[in-house]
Short mmCIF file of N, CA and C in Angstrom, two decimals:
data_model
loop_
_atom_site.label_atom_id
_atom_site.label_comp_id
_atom_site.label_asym_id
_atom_site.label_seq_id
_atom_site.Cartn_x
_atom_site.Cartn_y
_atom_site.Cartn_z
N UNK A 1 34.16 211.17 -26.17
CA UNK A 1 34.77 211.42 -24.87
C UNK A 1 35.81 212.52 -25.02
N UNK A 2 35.75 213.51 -23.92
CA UNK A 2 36.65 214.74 -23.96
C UNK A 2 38.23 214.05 -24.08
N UNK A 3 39.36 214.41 -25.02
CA UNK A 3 40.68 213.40 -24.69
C UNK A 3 41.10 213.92 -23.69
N UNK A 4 40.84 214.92 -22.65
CA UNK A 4 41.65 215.25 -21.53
C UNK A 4 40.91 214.51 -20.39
N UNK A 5 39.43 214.38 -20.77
CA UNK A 5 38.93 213.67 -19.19
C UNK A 5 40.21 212.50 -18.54
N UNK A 6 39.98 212.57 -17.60
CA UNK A 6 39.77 211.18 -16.56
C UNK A 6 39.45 210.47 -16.54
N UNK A 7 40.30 209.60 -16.95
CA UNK A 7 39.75 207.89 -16.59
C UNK A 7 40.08 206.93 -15.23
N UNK A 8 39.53 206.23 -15.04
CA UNK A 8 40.04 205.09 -13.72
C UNK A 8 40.57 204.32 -14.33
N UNK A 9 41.74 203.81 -13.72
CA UNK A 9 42.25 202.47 -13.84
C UNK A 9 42.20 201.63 -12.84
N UNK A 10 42.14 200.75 -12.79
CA UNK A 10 42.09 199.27 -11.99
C UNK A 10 43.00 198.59 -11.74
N UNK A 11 43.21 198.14 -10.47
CA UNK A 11 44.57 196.99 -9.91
C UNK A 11 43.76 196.04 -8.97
N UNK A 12 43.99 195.10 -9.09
CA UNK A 12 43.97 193.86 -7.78
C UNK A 12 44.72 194.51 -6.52
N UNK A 13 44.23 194.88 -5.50
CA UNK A 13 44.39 195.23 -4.17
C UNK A 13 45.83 194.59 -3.38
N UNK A 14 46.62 194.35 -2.79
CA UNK A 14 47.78 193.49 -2.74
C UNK A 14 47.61 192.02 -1.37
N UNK A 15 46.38 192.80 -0.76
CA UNK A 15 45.80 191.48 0.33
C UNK A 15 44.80 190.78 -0.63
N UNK A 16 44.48 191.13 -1.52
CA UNK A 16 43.22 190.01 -2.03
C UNK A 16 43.82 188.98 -3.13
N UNK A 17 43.54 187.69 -2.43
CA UNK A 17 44.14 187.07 -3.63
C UNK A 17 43.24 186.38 -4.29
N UNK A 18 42.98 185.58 -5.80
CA UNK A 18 41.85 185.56 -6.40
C UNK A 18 42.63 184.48 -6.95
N UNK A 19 41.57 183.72 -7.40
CA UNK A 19 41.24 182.43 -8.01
C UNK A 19 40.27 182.20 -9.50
N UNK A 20 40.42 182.13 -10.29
CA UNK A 20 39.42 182.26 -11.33
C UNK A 20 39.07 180.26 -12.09
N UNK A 21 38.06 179.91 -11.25
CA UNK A 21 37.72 178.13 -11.41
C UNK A 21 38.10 178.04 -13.40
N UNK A 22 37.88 179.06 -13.88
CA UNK A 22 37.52 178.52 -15.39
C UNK A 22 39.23 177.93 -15.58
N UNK A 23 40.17 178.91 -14.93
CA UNK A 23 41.55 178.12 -15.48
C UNK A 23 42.27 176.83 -14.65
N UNK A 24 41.24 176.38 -13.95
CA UNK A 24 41.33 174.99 -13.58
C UNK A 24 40.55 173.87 -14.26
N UNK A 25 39.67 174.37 -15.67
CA UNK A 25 38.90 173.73 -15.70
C UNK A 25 37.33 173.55 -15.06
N UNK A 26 36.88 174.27 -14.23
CA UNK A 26 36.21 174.48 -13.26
C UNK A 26 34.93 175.31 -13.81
N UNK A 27 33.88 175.89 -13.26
CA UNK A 27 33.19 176.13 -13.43
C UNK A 27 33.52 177.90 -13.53
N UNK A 28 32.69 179.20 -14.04
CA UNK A 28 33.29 180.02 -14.43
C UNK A 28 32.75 181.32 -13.10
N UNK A 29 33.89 180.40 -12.11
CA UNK A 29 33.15 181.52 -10.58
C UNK A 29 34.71 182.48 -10.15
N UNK A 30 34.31 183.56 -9.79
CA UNK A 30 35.73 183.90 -9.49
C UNK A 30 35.60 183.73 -7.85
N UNK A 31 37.13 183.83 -7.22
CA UNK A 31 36.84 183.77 -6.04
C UNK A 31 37.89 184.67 -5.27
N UNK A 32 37.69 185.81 -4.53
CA UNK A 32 38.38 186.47 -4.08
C UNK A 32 38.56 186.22 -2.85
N UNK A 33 39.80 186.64 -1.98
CA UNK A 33 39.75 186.56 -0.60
C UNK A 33 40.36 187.24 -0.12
N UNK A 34 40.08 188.14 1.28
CA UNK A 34 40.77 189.42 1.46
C UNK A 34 41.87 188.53 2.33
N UNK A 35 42.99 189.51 2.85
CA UNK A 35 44.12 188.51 3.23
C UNK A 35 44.42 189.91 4.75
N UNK A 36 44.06 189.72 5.72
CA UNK A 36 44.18 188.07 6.13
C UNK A 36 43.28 187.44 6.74
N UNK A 37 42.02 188.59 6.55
CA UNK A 37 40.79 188.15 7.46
C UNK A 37 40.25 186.72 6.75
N UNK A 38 40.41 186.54 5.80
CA UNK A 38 40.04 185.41 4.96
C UNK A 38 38.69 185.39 4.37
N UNK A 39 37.92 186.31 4.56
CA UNK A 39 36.88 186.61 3.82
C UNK A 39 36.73 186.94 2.56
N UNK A 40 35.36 185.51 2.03
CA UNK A 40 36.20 184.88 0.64
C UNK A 40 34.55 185.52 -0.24
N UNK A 41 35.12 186.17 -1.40
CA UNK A 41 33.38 186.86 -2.62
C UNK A 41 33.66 186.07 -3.17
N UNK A 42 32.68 185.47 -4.05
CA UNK A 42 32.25 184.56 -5.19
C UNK A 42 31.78 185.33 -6.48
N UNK A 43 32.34 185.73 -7.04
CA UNK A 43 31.89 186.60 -7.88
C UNK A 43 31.44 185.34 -9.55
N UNK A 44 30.15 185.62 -9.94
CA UNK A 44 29.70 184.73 -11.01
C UNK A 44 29.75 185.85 -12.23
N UNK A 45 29.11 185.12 -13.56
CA UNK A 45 28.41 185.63 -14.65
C UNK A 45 29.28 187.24 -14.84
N UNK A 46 28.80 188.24 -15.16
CA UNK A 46 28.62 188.91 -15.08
C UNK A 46 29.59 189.96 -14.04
N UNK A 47 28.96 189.82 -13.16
CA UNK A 47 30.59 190.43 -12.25
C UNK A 47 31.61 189.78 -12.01
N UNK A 48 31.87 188.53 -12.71
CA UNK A 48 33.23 188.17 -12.82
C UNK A 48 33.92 188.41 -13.96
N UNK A 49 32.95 188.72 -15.10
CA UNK A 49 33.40 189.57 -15.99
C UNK A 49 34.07 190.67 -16.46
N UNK A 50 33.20 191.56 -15.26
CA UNK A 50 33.47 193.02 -15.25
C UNK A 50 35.11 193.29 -14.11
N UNK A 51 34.79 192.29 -13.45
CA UNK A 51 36.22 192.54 -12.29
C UNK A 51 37.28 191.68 -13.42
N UNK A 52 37.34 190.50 -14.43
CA UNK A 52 38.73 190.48 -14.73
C UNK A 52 39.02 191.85 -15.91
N UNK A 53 38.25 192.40 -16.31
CA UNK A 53 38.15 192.98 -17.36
C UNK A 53 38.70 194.29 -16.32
N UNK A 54 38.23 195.06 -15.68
CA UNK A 54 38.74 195.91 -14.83
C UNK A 54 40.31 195.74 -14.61
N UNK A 55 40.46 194.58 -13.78
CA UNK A 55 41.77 193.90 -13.47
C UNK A 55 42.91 194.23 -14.56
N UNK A 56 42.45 194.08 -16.09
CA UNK A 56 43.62 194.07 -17.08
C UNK A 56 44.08 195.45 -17.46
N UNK A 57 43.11 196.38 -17.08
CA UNK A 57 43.14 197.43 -17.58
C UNK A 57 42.60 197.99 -18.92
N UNK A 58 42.42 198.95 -18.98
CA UNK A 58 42.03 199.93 -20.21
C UNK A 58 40.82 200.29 -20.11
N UNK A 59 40.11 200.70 -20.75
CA UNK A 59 38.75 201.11 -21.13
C UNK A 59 37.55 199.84 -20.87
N UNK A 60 37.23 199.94 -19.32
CA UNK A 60 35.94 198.77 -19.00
C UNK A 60 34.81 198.68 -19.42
N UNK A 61 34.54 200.10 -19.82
CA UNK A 61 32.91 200.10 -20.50
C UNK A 61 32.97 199.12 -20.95
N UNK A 62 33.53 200.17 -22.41
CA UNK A 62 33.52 199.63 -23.84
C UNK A 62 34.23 198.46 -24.13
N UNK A 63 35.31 197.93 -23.21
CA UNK A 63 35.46 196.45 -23.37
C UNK A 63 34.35 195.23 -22.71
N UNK A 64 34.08 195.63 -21.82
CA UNK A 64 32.39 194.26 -21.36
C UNK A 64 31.57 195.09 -22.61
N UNK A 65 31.37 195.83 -22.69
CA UNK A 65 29.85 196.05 -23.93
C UNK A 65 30.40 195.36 -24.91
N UNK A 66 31.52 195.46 -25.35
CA UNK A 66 31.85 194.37 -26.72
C UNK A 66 31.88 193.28 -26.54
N UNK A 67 32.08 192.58 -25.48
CA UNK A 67 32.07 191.12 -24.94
C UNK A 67 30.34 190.85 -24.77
N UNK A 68 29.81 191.69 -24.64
CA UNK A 68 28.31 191.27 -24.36
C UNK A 68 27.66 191.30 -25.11
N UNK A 69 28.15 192.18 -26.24
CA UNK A 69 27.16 192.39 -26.66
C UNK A 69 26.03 193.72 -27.23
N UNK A 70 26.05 194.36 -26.06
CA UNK A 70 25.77 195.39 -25.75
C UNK A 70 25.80 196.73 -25.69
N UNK A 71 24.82 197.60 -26.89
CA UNK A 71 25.36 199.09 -26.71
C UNK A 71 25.77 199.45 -25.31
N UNK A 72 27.16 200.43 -25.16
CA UNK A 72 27.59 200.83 -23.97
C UNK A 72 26.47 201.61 -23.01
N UNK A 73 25.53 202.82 -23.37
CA UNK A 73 24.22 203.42 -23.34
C UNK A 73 23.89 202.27 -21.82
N UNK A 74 23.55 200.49 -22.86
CA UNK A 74 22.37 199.50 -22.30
C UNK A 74 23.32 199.26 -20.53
N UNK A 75 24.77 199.58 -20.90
CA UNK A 75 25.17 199.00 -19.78
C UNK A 75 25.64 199.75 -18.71
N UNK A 76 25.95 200.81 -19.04
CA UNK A 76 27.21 201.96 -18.05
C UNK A 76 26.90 201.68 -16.72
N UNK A 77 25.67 202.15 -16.74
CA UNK A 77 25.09 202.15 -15.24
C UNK A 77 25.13 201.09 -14.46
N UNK A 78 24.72 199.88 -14.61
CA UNK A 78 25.59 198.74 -13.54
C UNK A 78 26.75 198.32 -14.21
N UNK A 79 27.30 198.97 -14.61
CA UNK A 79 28.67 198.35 -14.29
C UNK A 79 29.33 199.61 -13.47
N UNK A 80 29.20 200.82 -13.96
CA UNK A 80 29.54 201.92 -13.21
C UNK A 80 29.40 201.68 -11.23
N UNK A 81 28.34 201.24 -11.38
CA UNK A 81 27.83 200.89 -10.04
C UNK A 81 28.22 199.73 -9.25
N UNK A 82 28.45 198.47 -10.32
CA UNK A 82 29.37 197.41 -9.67
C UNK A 82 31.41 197.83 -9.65
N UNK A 83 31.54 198.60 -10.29
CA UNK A 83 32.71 198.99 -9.95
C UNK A 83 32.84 199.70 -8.79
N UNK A 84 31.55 200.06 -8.60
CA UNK A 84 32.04 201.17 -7.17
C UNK A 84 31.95 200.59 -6.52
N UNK A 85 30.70 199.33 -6.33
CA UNK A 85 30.46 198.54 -4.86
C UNK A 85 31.98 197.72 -4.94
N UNK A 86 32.70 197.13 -5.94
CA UNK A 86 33.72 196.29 -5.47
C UNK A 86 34.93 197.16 -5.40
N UNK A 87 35.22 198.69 -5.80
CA UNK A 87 36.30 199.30 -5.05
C UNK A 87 35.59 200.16 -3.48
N UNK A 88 34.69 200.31 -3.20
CA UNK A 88 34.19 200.55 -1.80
C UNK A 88 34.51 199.33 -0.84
N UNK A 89 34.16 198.16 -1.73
CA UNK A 89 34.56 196.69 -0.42
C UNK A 89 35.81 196.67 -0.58
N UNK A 90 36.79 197.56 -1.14
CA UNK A 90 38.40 196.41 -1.48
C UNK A 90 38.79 195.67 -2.17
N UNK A 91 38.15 194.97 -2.90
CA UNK A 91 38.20 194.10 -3.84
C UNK A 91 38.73 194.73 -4.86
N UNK A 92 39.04 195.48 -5.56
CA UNK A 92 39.77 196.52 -6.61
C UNK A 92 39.93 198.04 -6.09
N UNK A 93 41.44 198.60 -6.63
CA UNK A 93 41.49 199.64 -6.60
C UNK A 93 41.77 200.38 -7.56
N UNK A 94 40.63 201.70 -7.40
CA UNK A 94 41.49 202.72 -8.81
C UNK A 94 41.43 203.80 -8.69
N UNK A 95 42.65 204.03 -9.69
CA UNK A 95 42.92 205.70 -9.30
C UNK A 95 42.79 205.90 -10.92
N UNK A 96 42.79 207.31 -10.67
CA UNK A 96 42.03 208.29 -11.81
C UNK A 96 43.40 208.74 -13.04
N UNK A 97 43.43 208.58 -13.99
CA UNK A 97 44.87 208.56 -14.66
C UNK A 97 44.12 209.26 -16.03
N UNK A 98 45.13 210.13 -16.65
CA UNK A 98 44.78 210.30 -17.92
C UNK A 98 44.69 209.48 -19.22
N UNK A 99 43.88 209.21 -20.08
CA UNK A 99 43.29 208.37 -20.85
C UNK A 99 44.93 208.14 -21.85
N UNK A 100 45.04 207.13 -22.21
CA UNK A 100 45.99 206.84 -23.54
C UNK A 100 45.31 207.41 -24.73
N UNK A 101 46.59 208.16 -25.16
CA UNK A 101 46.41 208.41 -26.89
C UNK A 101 46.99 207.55 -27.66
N UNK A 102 45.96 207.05 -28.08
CA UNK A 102 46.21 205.40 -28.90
C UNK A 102 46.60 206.02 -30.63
#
């Protein structure tokens, strides 16, 4: 990766508030809800993965491909694509920031 590109970073939106069942004990569903219409996503498996992992910040690829498993190559593309559908609905926002020199 070029070290000057552009990267996105990720925040939780400030109307959506979220619920994640696994730290109740619960089953491993996330649950978002926009505030104040109250319209509530269920996010499972997989895209509940990719949205807390987004959420913490840093490098999303390559952090779900290591959690999965998965050369980055096998995955970019839906996750690239589920990041856009859940910052197009609101559900995350990001803005474009220059990469950390670690």
């Amino acid at each position: 990766m070029d070290a000057h590109a552009l990267a996105t970073t990720y925040r939780v939106p400030s109307n959506i508030a979220w619920i994640d069942g696994a730290d109740f004990g619960m089953r491993e569903e996330l649950y978002l809800t926009a505030l104040p219409s109250g319209q509530t996503v269920l996010l499972e498996d997989t895209g509940r993965l990719i949205w807390l992992v987004a959420m913490e910040g840093g490098e999303v690829l390559e952090r779900v491909a290591e959690v999965v498993g998965l050369p980055l190559a096998a995955i970019e593309s839906d996750v690239t694509r589920f990041l856009a559908e859940v910052t197009t609905r609101g559900l995350l926002a990001g803005s474009l920031t220059l990469p950390r020199s670690d």
